[in-house]
Backbone as JSON Lines, residues from 0, in Angstrom:
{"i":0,"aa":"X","n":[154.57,24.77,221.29],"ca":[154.68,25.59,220.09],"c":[156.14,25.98,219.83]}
{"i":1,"aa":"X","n":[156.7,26.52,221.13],"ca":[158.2,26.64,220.44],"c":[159.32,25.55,220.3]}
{"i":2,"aa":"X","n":[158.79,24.48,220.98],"ca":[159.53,23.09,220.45],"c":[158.97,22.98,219.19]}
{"i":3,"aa":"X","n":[158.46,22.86,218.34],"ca":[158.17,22.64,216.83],"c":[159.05,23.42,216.07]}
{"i":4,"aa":"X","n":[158.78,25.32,216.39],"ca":[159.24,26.0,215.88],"c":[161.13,25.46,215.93]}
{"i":5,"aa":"X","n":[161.05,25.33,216.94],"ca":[162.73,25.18,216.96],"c":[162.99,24.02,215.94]}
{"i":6,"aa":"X","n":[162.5,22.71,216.18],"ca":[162.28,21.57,215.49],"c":[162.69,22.12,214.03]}
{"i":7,"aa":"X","n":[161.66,23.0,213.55],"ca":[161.28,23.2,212.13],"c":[163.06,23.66,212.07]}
{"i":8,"aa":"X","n":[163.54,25.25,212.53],"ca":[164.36,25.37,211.95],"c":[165.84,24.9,212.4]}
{"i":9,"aa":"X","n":[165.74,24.28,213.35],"ca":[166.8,23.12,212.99],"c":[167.2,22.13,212.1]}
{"i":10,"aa":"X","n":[165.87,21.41,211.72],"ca":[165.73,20.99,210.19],"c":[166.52,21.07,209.26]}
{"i":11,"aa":"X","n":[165.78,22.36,208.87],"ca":[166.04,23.33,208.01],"c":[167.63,24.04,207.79]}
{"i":12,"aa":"X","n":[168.03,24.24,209.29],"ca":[169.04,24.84,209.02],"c":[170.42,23.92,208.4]}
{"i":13,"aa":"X","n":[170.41,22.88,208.66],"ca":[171.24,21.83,207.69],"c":[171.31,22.05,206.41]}
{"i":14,"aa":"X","n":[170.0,22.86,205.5],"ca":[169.9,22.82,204.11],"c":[171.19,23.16,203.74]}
{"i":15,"aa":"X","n":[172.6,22.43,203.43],"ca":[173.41,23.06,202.12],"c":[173.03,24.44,201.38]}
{"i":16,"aa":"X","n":[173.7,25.21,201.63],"ca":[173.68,26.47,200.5],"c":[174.6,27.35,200.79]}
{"i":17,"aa":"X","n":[174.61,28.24,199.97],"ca":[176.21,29.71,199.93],"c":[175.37,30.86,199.91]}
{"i":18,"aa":"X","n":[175.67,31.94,200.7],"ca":[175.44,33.21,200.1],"c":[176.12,33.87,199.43]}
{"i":19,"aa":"X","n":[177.05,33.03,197.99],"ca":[177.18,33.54,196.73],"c":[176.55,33.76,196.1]}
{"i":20,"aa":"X","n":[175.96,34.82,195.42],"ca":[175.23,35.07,194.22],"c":[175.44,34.8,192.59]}
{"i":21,"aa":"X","n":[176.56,33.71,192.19],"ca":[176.75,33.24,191.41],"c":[175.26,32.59,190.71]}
{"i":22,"aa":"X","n":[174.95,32.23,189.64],"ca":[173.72,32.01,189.44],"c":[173.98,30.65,188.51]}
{"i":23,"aa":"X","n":[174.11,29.65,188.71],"ca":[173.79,28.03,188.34],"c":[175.29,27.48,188.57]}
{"i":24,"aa":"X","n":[176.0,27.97,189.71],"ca":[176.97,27.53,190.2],"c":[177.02,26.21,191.09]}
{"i":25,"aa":"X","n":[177.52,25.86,192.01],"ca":[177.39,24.35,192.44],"c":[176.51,23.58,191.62]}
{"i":26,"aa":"X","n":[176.46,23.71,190.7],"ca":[176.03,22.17,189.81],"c":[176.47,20.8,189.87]}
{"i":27,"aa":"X","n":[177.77,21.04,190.68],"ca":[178.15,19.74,190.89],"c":[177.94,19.04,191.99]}
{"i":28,"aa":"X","n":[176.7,19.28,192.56],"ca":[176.83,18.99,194.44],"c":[174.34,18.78,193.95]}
{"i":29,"aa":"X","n":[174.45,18.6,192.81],"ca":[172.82,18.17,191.93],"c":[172.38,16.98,192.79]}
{"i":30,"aa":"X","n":[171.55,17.22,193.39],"ca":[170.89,15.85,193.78],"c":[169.8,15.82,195.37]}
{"i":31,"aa":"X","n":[169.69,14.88,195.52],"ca":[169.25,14.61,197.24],"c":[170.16,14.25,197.97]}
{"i":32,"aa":"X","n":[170.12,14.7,198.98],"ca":[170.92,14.63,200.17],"c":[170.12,14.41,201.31]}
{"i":33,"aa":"X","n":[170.47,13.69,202.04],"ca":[170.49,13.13,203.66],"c":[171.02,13.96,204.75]}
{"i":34,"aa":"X","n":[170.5,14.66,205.66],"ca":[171.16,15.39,206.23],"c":[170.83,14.83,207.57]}
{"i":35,"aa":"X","n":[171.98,14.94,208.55],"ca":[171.85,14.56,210.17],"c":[172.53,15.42,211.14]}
{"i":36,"aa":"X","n":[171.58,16.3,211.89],"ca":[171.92,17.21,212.71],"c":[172.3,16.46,214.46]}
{"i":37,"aa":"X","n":[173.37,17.05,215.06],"ca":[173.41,16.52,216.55],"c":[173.44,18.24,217.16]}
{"i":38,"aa":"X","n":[172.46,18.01,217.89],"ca":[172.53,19.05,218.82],"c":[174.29,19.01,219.96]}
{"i":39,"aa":"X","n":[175.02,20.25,219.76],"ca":[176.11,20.01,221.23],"c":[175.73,20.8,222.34]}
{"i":40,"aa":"X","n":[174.72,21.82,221.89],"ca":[174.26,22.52,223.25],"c":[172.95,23.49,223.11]}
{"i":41,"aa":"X","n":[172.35,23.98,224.07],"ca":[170.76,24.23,224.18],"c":[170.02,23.37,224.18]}
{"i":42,"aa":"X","n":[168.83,23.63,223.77],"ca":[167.33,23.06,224.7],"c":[166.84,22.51,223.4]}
{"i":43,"aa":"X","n":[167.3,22.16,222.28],"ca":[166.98,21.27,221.06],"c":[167.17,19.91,221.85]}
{"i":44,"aa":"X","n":[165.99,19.2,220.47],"ca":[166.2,17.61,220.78],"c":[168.07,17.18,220.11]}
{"i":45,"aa":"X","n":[168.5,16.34,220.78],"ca":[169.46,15.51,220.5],"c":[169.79,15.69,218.75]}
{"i":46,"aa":"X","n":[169.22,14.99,218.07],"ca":[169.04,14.65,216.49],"c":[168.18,14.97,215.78]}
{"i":47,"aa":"X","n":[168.22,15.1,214.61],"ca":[167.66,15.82,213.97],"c":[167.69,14.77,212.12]}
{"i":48,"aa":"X","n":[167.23,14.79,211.39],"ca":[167.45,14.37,210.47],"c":[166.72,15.26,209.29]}
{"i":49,"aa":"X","n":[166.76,15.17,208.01],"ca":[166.1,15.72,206.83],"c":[166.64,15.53,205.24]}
{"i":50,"aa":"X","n":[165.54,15.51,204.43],"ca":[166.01,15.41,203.26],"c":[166.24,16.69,202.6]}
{"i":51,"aa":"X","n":[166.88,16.51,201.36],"ca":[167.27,18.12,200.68],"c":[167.48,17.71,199.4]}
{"i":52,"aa":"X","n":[167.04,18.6,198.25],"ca":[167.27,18.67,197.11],"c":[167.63,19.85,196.35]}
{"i":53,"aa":"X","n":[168.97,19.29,195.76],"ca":[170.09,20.34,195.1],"c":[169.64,20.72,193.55]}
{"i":54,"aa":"X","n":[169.33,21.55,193.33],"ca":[169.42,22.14,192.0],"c":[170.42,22.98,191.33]}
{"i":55,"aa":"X","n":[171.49,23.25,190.58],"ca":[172.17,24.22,190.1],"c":[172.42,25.32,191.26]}
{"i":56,"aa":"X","n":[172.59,24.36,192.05],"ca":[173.34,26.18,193.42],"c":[172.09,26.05,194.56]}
{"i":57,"aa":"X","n":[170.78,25.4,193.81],"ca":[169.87,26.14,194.73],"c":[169.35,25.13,195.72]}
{"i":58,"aa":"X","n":[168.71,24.86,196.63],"ca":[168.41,24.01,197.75],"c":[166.53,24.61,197.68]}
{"i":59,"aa":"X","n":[166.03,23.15,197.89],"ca":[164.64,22.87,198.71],"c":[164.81,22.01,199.75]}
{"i":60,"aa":"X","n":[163.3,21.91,200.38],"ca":[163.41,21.05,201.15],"c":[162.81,19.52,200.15]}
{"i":61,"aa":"X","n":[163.22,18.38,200.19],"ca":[162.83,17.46,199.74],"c":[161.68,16.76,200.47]}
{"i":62,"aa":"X","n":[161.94,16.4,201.79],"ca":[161.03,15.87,203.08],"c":[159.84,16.91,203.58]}
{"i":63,"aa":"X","n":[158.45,16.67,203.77],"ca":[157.81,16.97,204.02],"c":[157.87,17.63,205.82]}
{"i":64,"aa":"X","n":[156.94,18.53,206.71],"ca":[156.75,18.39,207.67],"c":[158.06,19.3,208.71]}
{"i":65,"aa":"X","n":[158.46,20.13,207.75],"ca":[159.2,21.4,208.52],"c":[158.89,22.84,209.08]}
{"i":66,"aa":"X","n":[157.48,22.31,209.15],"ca":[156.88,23.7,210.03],"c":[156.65,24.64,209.26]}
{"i":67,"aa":"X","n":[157.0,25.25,207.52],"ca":[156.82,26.22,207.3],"c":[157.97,27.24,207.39]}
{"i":68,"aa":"X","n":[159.08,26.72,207.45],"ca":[160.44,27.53,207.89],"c":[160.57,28.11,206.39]}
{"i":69,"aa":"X","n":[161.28,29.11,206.13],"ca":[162.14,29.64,204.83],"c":[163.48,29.49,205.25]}
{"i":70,"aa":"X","n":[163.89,29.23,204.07],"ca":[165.76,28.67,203.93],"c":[166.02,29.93,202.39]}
{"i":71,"aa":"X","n":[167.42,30.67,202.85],"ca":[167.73,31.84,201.89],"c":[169.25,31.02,201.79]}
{"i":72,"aa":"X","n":[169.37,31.35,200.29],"ca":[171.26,30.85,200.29],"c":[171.63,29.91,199.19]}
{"i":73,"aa":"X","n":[172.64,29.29,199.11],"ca":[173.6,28.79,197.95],"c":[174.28,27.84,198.12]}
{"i":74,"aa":"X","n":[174.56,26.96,196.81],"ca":[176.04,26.43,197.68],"c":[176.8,27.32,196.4]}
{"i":75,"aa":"X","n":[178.07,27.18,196.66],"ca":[179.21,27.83,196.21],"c":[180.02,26.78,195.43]}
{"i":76,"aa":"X","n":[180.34,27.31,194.26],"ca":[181.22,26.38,193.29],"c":[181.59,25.48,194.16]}
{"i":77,"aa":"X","n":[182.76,25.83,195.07],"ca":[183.91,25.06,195.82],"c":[183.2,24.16,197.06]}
{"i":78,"aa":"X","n":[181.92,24.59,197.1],"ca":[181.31,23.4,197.93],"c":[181.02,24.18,199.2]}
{"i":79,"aa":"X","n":[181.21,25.31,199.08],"ca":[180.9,26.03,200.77],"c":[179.65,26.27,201.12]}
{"i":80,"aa":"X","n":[179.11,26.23,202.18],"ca":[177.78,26.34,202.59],"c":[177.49,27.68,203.93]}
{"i":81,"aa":"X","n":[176.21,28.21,203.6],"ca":[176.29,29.42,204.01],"c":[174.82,29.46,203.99]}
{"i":82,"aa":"X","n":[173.67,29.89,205.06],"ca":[172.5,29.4,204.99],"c":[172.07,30.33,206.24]}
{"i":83,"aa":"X","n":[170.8,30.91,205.49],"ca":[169.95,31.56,206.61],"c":[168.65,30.95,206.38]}
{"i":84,"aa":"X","n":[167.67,30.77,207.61],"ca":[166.52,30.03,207.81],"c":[165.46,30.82,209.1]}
{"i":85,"aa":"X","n":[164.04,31.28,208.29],"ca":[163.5,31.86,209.23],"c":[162.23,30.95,209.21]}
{"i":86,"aa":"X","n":[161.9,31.32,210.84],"ca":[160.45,30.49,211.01],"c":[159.66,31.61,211.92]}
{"i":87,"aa":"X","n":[158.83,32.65,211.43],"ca":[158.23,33.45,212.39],"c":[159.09,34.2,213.23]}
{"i":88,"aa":"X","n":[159.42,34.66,214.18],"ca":[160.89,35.74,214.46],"c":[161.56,34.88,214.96]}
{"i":89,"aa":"X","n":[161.94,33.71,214.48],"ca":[163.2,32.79,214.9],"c":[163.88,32.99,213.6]}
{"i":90,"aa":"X","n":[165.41,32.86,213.98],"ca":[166.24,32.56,212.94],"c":[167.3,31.43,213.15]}
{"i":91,"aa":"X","n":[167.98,30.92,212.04],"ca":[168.92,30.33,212.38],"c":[170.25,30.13,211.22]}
{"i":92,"aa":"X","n":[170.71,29.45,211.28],"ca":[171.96,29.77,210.49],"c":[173.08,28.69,210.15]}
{"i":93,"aa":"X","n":[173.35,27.9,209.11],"ca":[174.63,26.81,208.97],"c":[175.1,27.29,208.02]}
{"i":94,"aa":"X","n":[176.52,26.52,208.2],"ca":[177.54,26.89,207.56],"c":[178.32,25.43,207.24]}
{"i":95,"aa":"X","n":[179.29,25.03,206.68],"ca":[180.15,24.36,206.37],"c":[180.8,24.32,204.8]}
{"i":96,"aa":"X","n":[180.89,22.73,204.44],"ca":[181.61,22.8,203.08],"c":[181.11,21.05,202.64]}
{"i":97,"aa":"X","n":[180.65,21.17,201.57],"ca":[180.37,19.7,200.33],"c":[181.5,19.62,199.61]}
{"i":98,"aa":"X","n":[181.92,17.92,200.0],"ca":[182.13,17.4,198.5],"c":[181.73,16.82,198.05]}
{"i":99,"aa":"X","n":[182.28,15.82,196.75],"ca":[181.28,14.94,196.05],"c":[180.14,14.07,196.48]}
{"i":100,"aa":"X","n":[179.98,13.58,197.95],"ca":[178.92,12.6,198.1],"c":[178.96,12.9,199.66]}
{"i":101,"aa":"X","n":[179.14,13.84,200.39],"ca":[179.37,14.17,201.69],"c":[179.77,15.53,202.06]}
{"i":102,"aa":"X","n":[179.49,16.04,203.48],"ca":[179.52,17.32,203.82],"c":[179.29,17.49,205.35]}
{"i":103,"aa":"X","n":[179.84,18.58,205.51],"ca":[179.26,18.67,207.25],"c":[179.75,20.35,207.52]}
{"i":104,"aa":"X","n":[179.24,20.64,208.81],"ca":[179.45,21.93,209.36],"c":[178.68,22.07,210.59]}
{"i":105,"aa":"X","n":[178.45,23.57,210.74],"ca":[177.89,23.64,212.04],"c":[176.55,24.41,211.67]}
{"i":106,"aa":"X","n":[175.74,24.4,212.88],"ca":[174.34,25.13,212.48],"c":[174.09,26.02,213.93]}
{"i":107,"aa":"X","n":[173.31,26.98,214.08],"ca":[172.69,27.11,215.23],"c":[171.47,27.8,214.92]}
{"i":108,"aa":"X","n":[170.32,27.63,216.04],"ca":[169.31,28.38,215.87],"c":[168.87,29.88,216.93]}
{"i":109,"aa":"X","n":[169.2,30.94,216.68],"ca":[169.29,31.93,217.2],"c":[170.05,31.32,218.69]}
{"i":110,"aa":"X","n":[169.49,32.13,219.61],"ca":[170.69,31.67,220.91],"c":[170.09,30.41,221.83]}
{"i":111,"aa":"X","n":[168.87,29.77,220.95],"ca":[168.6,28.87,221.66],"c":[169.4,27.24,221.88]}
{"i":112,"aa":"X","n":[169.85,26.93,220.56],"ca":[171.04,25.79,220.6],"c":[171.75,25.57,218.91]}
{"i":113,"aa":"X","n":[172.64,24.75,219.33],"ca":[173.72,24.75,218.22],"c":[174.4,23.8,217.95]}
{"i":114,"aa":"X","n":[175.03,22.96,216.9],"ca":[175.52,22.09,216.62],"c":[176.24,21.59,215.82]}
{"i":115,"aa":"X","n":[176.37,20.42,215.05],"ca":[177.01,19.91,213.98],"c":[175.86,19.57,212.95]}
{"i":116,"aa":"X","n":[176.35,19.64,211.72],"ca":[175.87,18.76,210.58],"c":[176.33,17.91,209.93]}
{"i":117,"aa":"X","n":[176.17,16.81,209.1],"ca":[177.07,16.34,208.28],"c":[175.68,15.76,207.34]}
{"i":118,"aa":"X","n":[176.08,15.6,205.82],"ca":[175.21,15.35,204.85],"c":[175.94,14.04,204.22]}
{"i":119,"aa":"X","n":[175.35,13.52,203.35],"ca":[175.72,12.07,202.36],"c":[174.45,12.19,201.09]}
{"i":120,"aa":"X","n":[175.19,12.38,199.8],"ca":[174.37,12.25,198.59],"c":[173.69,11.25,198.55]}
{"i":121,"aa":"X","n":[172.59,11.12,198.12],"ca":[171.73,9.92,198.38],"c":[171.66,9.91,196.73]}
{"i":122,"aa":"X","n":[171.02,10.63,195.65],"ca":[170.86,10.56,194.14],"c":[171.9,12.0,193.59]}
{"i":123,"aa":"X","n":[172.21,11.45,191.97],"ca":[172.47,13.19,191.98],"c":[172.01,13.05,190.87]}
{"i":124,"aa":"X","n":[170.66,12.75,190.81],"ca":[169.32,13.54,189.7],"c":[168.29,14.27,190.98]}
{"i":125,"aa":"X","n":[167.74,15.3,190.28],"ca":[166.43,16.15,191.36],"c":[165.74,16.5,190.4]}
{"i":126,"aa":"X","n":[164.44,16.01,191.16],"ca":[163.16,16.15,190.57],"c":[162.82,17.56,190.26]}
{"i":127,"aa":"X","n":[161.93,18.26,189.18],"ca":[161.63,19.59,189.0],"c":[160.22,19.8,189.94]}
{"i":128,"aa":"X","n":[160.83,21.13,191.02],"ca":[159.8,21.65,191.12],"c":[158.15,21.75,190.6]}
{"i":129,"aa":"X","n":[157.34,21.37,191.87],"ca":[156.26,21.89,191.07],"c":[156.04,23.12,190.73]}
């Protein structure tokens, strides 16, 4: 059970976003993204992978099968990323910076493990919410 949970918000915690409150800012960062997590330390698996879809600032998950985690946050005009992610009293947390078709930073999930990210635009159309 807590290998999933961790699973989930490791995932998750890759999602691109800012905790700017600007409101239809990063518009320019619109699309799906590819995201690939490497664990550098704790009791996470190795890799990690996930999809993501950018709306006007805002992030979903695109890929199915993340446990149920919540992802809070933004991206920021300038491409900065800033991201909180809860799954039941786990938390976790990434950070970095996007540009046009690529991105990376770091993530960790509470004090259990921590790592790198890096992303690659896959489309920059996104589907509307159901």
């Amino acid at each position: 059970m807590l290998k999933s949970s961790v699973a989930a918000l490791v995932l998750c915690a890759a999602l691109p976003a800012s905790l700017q409150p600007a409101a239809a800012e990063g518009r320019g960062y619109n699309g799906t993204w590819s995201v690939q997590l490497v664990t550098e330390s704790g009791m996470c698996d190795s890799r990690y992978s996930v999809s993501l879809a950018i709306a006007d600032g805002d992030v979903r998950v695109a890929s199915t099968g993340e446990g149920g985690a919540t992802v809070s946050g933004r991206i920021g005009p300038d491409g900065h990323v800033g991201l909180t992610v809860r799954h039941g009293a786990t938390s976790g947390a990434a950070s970095g910076r996007l540009q046009a078709n690529s991105g990376s930073g770091t993530w960790n999930v509470s004090s259990l493990c921590s790592g790198r990210w890096t992303a690659q635009r896959r489309t920059a159309r996104v589907a509307q919410a159901d």
